[in-house]
XYZ file of C-alpha atoms in Angstrom:
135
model
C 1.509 -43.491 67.261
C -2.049 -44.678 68.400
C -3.553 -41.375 68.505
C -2.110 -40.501 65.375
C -3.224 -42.977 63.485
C -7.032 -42.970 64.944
C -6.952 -39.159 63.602
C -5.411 -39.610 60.631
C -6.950 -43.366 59.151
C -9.050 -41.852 56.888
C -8.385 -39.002 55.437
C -8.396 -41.364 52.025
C -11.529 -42.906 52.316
C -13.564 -42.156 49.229
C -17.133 -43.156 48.156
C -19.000 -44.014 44.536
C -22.718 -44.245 44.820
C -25.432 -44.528 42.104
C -28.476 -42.591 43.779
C -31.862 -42.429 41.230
C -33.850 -38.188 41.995
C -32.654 -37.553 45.278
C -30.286 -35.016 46.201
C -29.066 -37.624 49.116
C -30.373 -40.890 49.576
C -27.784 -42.213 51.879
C -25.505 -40.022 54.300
C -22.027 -41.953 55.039
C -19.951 -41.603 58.021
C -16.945 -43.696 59.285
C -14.940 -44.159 62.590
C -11.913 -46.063 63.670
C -12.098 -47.873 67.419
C -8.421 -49.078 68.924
C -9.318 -53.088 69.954
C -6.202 -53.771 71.108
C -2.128 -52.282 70.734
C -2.315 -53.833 67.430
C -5.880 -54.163 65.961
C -8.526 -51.688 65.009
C -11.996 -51.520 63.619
C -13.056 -49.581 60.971
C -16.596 -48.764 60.552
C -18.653 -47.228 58.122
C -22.159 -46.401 58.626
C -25.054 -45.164 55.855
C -28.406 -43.510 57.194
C -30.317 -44.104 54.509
C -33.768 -41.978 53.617
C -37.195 -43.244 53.809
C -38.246 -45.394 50.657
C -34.108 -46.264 49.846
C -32.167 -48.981 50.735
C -28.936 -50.482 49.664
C -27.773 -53.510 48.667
C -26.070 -56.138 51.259
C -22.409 -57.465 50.202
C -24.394 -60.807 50.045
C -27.192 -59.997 47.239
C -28.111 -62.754 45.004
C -26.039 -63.447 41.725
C -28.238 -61.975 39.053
C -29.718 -59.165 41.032
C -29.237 -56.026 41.790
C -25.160 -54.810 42.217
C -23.842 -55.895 45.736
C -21.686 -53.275 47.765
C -17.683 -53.640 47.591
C -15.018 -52.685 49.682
C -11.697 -52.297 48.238
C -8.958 -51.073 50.432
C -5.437 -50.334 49.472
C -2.412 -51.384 50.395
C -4.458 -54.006 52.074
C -1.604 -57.004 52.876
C 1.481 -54.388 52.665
C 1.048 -51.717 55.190
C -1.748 -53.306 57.132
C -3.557 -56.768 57.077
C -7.357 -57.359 57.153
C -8.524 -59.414 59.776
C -11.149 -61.649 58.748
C -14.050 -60.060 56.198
C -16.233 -57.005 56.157
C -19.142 -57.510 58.437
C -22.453 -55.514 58.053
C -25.236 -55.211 60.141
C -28.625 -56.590 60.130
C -30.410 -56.881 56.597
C -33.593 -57.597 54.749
C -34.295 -60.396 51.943
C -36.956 -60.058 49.480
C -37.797 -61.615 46.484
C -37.267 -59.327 43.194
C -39.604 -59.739 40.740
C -37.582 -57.248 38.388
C -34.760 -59.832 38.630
C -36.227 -62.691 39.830
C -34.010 -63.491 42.524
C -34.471 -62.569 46.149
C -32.378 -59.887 46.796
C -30.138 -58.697 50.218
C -30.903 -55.068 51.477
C -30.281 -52.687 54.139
C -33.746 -49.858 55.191
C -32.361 -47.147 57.014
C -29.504 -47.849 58.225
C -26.581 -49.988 56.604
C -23.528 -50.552 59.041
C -20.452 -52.376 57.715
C -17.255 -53.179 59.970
C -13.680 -54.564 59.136
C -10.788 -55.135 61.499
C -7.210 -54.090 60.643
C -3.766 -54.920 62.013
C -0.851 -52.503 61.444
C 1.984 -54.140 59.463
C 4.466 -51.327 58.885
C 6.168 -48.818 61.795
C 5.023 -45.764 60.129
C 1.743 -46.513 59.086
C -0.782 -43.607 59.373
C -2.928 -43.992 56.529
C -5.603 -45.839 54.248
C -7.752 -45.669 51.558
C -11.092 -47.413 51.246
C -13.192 -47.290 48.341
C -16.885 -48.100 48.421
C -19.060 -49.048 45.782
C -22.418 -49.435 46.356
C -26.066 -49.522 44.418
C -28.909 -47.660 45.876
C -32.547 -47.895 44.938
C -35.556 -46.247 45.736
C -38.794 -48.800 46.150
């Protein structure tokens, strides 16, 4: 079942993105590392381009959109352990909103640990929603 369920995690994982004239500000990838018998990490990783960056789950209220994970099923075929961490991030004050705002430059990296609930389970979908800006 373990190597089963490393190769087939994700085929559901699906992505929104607002991008400004770039063809592709931000390239996504994702992985899935086996912690233990029972728990596993997902990760999802964004190189983003020079002069982009995207917004931290943790952006000040009144700025500009924060990212979201949603993930399905979450609680009935699988439970999330803890929240979704993310990787190092920058905090600068917005004059546009007037807030100081959370950001990822080049690279955004956000990881969640999962623990099976259900004998058969093979699957899930994650959707991301995230803001991306340029400057």
């Amino acid at each position: 079942m373990r190597s089963a369920l490393r190769f087939l995690l994700f085929v559901g994982v699906s992505f929104l993105g607002y991008t400004q004239t770039d063809n592709t500000p931000a390239v996504w990838s994702h992985s899935v590392t086996q912690l233990s018998d029972t728990v596993y990490q997902l990760t999802f990783s964004a190189k983003i381009q020079p002069g982009w960056h995207i917004y931290s789950q943790h952006t000040a209220e009144g700025g500009s959109l924060p990212s979201t994970f949603t993930f399905e099923k979450a609680g009935a075929a699988y439970a999330l352990l803890g929240p979704t961490t993310e990787s190092e991030t920058q905090t600068e004050y917005s004059e546009v909103f007037e807030v100081e705002e959370t950001f990822f430059t080049d690279r955004a990296v956000f990881t969640q640990r999962i623990k099976p609930l259900t004998p058969g389970f093979r699957q899930l979908s994650v959707t991301l929603f995230y803001q991306i800006c340029k400057e």
